[in-house]
Short mmCIF file of C-alpha atoms in Angstrom, two decimals:
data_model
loop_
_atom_site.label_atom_id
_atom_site.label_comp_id
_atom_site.label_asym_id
_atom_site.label_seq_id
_atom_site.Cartn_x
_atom_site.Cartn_y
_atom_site.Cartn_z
CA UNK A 1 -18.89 -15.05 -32.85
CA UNK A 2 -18.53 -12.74 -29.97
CA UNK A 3 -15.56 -10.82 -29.96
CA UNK A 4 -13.59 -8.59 -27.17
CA UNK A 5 -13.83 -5.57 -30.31
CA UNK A 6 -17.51 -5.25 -30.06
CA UNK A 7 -18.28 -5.76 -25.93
CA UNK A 8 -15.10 -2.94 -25.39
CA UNK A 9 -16.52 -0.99 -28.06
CA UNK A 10 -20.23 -0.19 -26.96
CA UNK A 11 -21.70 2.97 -27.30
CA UNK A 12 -25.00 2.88 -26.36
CA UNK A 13 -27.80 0.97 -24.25
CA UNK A 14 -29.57 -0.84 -27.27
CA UNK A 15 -25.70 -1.78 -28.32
CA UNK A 16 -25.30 -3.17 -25.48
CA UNK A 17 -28.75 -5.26 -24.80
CA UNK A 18 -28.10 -6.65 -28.01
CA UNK A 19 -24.41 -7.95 -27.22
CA UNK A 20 -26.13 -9.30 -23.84
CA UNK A 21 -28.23 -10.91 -25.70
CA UNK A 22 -26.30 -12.39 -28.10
CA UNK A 23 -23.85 -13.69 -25.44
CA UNK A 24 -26.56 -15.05 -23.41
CA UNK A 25 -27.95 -17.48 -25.96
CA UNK A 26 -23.81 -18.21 -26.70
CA UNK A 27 -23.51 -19.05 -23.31
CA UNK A 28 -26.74 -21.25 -22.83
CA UNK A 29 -25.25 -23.03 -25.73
CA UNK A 30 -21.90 -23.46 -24.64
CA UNK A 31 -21.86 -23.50 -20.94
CA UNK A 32 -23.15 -26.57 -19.50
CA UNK A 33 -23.26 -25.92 -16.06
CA UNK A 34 -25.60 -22.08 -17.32
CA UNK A 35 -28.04 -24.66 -19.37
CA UNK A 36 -28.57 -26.70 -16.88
CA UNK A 37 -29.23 -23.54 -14.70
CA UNK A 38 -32.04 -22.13 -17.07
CA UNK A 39 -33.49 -25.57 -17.75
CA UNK A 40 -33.75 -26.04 -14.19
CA UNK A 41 -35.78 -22.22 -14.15
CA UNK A 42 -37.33 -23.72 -17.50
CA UNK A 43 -36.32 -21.05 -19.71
CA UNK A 44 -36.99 -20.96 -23.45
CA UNK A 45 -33.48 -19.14 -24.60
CA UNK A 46 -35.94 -18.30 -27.64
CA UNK A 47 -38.23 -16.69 -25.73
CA UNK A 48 -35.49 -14.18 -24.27
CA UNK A 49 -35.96 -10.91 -25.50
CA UNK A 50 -34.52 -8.41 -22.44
CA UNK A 51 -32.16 -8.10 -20.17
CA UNK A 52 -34.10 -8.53 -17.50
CA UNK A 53 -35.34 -11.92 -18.81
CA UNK A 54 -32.06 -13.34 -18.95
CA UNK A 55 -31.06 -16.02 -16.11
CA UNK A 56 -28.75 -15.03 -13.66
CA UNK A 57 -26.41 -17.53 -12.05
CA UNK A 58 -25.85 -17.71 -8.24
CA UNK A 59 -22.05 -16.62 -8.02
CA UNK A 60 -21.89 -19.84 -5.51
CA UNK A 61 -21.30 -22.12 -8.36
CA UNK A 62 -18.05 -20.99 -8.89
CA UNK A 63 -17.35 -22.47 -5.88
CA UNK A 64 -18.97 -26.11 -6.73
CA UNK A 65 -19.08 -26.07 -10.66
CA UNK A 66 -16.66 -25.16 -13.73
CA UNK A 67 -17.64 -22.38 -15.32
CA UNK A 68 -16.73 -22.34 -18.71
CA UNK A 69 -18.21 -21.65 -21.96
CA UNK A 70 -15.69 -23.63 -24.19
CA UNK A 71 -12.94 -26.71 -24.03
CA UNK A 72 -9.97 -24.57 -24.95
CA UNK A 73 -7.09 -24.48 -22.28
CA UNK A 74 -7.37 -22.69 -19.27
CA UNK A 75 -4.56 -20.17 -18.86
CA UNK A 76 -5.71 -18.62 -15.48
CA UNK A 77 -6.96 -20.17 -12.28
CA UNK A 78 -8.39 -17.45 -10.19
CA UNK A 79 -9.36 -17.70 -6.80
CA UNK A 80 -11.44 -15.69 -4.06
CA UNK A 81 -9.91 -15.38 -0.65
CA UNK A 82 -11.09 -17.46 2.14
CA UNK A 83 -10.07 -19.01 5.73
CA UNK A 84 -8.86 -22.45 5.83
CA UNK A 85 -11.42 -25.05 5.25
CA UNK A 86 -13.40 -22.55 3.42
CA UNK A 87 -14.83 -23.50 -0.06
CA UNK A 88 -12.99 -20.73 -2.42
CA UNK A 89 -14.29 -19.52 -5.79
CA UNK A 90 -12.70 -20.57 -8.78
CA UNK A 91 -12.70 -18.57 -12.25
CA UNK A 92 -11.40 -20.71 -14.63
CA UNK A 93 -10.33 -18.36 -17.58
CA UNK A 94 -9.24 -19.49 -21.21
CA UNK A 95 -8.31 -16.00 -22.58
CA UNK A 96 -6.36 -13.89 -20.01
CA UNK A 97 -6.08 -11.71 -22.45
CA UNK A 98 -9.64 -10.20 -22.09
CA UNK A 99 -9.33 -9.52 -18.75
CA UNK A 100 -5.79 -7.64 -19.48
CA UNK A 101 -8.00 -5.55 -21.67
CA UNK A 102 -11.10 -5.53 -19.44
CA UNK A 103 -9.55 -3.78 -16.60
CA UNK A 104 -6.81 -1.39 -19.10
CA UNK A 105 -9.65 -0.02 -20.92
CA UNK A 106 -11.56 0.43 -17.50
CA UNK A 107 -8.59 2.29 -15.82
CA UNK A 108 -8.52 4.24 -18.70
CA UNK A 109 -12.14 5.57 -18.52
CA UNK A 110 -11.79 6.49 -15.24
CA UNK A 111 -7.89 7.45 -14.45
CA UNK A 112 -6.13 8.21 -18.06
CA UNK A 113 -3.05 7.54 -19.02
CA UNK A 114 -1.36 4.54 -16.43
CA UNK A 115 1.77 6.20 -16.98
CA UNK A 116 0.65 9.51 -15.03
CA UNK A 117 0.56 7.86 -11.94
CA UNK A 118 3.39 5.87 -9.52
CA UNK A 119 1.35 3.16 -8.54
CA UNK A 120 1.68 2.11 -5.03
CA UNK A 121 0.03 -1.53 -3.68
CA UNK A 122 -0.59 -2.41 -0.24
CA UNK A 123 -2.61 -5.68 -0.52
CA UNK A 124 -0.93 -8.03 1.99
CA UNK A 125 -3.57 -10.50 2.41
CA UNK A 126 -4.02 -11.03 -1.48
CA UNK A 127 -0.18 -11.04 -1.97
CA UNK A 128 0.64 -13.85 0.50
CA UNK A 129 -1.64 -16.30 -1.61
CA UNK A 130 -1.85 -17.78 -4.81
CA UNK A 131 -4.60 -16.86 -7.66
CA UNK A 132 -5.52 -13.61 -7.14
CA UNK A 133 -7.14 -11.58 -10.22
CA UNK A 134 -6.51 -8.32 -8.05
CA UNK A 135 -2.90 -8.94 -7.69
CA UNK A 136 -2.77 -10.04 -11.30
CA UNK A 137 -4.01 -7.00 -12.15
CA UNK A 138 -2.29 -4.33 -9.99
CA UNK A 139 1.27 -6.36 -11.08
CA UNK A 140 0.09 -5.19 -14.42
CA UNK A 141 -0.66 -1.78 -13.82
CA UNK A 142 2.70 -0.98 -11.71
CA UNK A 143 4.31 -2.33 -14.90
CA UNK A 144 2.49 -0.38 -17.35
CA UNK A 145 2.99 2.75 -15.24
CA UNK A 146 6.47 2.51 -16.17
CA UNK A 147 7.72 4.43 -13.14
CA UNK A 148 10.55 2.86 -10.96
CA UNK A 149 9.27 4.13 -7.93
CA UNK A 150 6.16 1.93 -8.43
CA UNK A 151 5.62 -1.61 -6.22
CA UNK A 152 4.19 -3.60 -3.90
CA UNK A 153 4.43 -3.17 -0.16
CA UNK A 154 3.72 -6.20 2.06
CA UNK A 155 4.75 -5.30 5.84
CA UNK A 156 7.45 -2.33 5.54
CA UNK A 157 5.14 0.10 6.69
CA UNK A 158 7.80 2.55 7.47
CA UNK A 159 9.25 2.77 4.03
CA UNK A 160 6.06 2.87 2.93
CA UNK A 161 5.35 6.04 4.29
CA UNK A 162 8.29 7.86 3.49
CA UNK A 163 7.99 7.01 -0.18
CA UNK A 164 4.21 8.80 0.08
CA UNK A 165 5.24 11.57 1.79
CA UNK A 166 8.54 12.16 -0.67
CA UNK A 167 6.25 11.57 -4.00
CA UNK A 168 3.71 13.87 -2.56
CA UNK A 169 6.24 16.92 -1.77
CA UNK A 170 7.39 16.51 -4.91
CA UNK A 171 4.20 16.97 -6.89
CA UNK A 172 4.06 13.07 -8.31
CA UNK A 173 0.51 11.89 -9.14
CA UNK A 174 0.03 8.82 -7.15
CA UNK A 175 -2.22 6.04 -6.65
CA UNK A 176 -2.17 3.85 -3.31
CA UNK A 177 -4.32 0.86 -4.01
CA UNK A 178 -4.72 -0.89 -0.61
CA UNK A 179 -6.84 -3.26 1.41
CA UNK A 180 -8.64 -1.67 3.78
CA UNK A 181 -7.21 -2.70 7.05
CA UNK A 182 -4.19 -2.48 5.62
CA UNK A 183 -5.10 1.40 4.89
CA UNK A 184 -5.87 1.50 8.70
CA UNK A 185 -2.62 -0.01 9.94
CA UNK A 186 -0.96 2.44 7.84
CA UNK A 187 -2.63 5.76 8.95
CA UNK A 188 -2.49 4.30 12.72
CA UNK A 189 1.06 4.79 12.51
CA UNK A 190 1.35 8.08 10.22
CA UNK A 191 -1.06 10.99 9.54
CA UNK A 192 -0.86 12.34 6.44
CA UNK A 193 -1.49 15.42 4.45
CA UNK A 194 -1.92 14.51 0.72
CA UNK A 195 -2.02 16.59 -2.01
CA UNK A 196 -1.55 14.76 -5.35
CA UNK A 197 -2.43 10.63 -4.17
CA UNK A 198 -5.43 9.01 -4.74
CA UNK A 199 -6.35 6.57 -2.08
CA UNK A 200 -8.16 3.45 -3.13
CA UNK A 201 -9.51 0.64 -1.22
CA UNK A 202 -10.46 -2.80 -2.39
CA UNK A 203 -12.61 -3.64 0.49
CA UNK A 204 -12.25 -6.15 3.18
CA UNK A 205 -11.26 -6.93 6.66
CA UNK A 206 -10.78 -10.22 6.27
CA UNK A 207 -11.46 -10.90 9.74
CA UNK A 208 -8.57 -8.31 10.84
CA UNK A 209 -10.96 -6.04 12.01
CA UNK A 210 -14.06 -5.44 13.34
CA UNK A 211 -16.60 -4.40 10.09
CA UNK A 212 -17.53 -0.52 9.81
CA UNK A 213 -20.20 0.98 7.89
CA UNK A 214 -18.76 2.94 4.82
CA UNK A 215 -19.21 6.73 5.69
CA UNK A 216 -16.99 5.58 8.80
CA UNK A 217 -14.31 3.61 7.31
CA UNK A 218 -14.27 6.53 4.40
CA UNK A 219 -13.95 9.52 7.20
CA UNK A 220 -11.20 7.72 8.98
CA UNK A 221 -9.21 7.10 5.82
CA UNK A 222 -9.49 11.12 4.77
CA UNK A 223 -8.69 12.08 8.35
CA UNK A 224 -5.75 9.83 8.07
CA UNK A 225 -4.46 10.16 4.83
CA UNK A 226 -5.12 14.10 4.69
CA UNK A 227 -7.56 13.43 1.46
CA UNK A 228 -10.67 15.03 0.54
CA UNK A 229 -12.65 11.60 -0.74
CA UNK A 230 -11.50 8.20 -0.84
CA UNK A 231 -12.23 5.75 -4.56
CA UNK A 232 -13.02 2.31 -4.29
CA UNK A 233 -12.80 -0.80 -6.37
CA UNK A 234 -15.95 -3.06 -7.08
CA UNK A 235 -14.45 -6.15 -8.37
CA UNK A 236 -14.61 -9.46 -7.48
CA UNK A 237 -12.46 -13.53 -8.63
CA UNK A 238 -15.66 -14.07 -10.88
CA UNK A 239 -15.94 -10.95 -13.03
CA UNK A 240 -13.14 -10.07 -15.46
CA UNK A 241 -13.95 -5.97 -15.00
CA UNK A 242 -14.26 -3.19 -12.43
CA UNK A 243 -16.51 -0.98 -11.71
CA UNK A 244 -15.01 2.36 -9.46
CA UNK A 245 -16.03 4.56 -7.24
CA UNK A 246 -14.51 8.08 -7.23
CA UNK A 247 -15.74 9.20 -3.96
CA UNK A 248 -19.05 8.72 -1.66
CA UNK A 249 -19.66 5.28 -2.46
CA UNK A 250 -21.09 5.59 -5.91
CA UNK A 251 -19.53 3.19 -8.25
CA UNK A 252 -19.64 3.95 -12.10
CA UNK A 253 -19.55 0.76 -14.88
CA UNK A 254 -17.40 0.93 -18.38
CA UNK A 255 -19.48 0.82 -21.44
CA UNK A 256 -19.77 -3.54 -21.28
CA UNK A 257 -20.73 -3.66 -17.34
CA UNK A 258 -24.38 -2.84 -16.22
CA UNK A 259 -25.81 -3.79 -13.01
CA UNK A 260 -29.59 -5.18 -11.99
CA UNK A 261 -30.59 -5.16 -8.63
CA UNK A 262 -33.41 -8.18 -7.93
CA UNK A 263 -35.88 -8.96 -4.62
CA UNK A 264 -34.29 -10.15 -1.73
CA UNK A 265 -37.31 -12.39 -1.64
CA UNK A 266 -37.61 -12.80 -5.42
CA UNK A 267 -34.63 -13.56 -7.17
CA UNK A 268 -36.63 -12.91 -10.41
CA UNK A 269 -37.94 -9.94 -9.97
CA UNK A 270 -36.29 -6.55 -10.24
CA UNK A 271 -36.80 -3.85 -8.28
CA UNK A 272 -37.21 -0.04 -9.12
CA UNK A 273 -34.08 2.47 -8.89
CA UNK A 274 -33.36 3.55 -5.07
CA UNK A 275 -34.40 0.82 -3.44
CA UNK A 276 -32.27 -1.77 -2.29
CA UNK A 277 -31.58 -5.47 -3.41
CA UNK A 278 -29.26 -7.89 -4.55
CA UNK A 279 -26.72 -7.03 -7.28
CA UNK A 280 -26.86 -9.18 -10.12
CA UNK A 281 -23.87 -8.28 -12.52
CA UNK A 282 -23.61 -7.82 -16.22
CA UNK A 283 -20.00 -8.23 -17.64
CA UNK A 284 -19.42 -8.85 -21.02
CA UNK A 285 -15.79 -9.53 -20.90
CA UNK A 286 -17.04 -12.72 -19.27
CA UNK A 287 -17.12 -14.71 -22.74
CA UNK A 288 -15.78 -17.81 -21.86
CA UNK A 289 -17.52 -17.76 -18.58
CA UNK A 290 -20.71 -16.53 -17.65
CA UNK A 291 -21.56 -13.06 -18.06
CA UNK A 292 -24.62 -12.92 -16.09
CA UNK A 293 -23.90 -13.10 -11.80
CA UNK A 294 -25.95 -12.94 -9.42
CA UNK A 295 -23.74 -11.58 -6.53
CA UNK A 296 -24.30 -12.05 -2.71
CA UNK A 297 -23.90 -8.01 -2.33
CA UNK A 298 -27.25 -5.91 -1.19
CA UNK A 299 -26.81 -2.20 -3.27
CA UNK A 300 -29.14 -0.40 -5.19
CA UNK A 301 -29.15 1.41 -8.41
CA UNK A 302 -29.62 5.52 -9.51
CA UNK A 303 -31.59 6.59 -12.65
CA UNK A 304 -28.35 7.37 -14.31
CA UNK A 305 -26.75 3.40 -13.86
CA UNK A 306 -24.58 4.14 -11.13
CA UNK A 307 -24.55 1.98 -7.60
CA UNK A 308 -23.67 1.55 -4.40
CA UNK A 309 -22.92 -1.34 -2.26
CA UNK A 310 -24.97 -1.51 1.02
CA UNK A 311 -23.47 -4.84 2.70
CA UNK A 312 -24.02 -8.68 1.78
CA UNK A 313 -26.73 -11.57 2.20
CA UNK A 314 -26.48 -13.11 5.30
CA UNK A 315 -24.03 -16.07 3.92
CA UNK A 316 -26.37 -18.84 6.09
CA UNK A 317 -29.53 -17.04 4.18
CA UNK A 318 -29.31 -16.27 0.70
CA UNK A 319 -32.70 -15.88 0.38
CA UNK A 320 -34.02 -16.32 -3.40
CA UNK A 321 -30.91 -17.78 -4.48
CA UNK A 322 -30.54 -20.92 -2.15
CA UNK A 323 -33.47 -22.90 -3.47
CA UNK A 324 -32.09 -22.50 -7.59
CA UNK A 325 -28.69 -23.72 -6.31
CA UNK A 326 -28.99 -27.16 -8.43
#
């Protein structure tokens, strides 16, 4: 039995292979929609014996399948974002507890102690809908911060701004989590000069905006806000983790999140460090899921297991995923 005290307790690479490993034949025999997956790729789960021979599922059957890896209840619906019509992902999750730990432990790693910070969220497109694991978890974290200045902010730009620029003077640690044309609303109407906030955007237009290429969005945002660098969030409705970026783009995994970047034209082959792919995602806390995701995002990997994120698969192309699609 896999249990969230070994995945949030690894240590070490061959710790963690092992765990993946273990999960991955727990999954094949528990998940029916992942077993039909690697029969259809006719994979011998016996015959596994790295990482890199493990299946990874196309994250587009969260969108047409249930993905689950038992029959207990399911506690938590999540859902990805989408315009009307659209076909939205759906992470059915049995144990919300494990992602309550999942992204704790990850702030942790990266941030400290939650109650340091006033936590400040501007995420009006997520908060005007229902299901969203992002607003699960920041609703969380402004709780656990245990600071009465912490919330949400939806429209109120203006008080907004005078709450950052009070919190600031006074020498508060602060973290703004917003989405990112939110951010650019915000510094449209006020430029700042920060000193103790932490900026931190989830990503996304969603149609908002035209799309900019990172080192652009990431200059405006410390031109605006006054800040030397600008972290990011790498999560996403079908992992139960985060990986963060503290500045330039670079993301950095917790111990029980590793990343794998395949061909473009190959969805089975890897390619070497530097060079850039698709990101197929590792994350343990996925038990009663699937742990292994093969994402529509183009990145690549450094030697030392960090990443970045270089755009997405054209979404009427995904080339060496559409054909495994069953």
């Amino acid at each position: 039995m896999i249990t969230s005290s070994y995945i949030f307790a690894i240590s070490s690479q061959k710790q963690f292979e092992k765990i993946a490993l273990k999960m991955f034949r727990f999954q094949y025999e528990n998940n029916l929609v992942y077993q039909e997956f690697c029969d259809f790729l006719k994979t011998d789960p016996h015959k596994v014996k790295s990482l890199q021979q493990i299946p990874f599922l196309p994250i587009q059957f969260f969108k047409s399948h249930k993905v689950v890896s038992n029959t207990n209840p399911i506690q938590e619906t999540f859902t990805s974002s989408g315009t009307t019509g659209m076909i939205t992902s759906k992470h059915l999750v049995t144990d919300v507890t494990l992602y309550e730990e999942s992204y704790r432990k990850g702030f942790s790693e990266f941030y400290g102690n939650i109650e340091d910070y006033v936590v400040l969220a501007l995420l009006p497109s997520y908060l005007e809908r229902e299901g969203s694991s992002l607003i699960y978890m920041v609703k969380d974290l402004i709780a656990l911060s245990n600071h009465p200045e912490s919330g949400f902010y939806l429209h109120n730009h203006d008080e907004l701004i005078a709450k950052l620029i009070a919190l600031d003077q006074a020498g508060q640690n602060v973290i703004l989590i917003g989405v990112t044309f939110a951010l650019l609303d915000l510094i449209e109407k006020h430029q700042f000069q920060l000193q103790h906030t932490i900026i931190m955007e989830t990503g996304g237009m969603k149609g908002k905006r035209k799309e900019m290429i990172r080192e652009e969005l990431h200059e405006q945002l410390c031109k605006g806000f006054g800040v030397s660098s600008i972290h990011s969030e790498y999560g996403m409705t079908e992992l139960l983790s985060q990986a963060y970026s503290l500045g330039n783009g670079v993301f950095e995994c917790p111990s029980w999140i590793q990343i794998l970047v395949r061909d473009t034209e190959d969805a089975l082959t890897y390619i070497q460090d530097g060079k850039t792919g698709g990101i197929n995602v590792i994350d343990l806390a996925n038990i009663n899921s699937c742990s292994f995701i093969a994402t529509q995002d183009l990145g690549k990997k450094n030697p030392n297991n960090s990443f970045e994120v270089l755009g997405r698969f054209d979404n009427s192309d995904i080339r060496g995923c559409n054909l495994m699609v069953i």
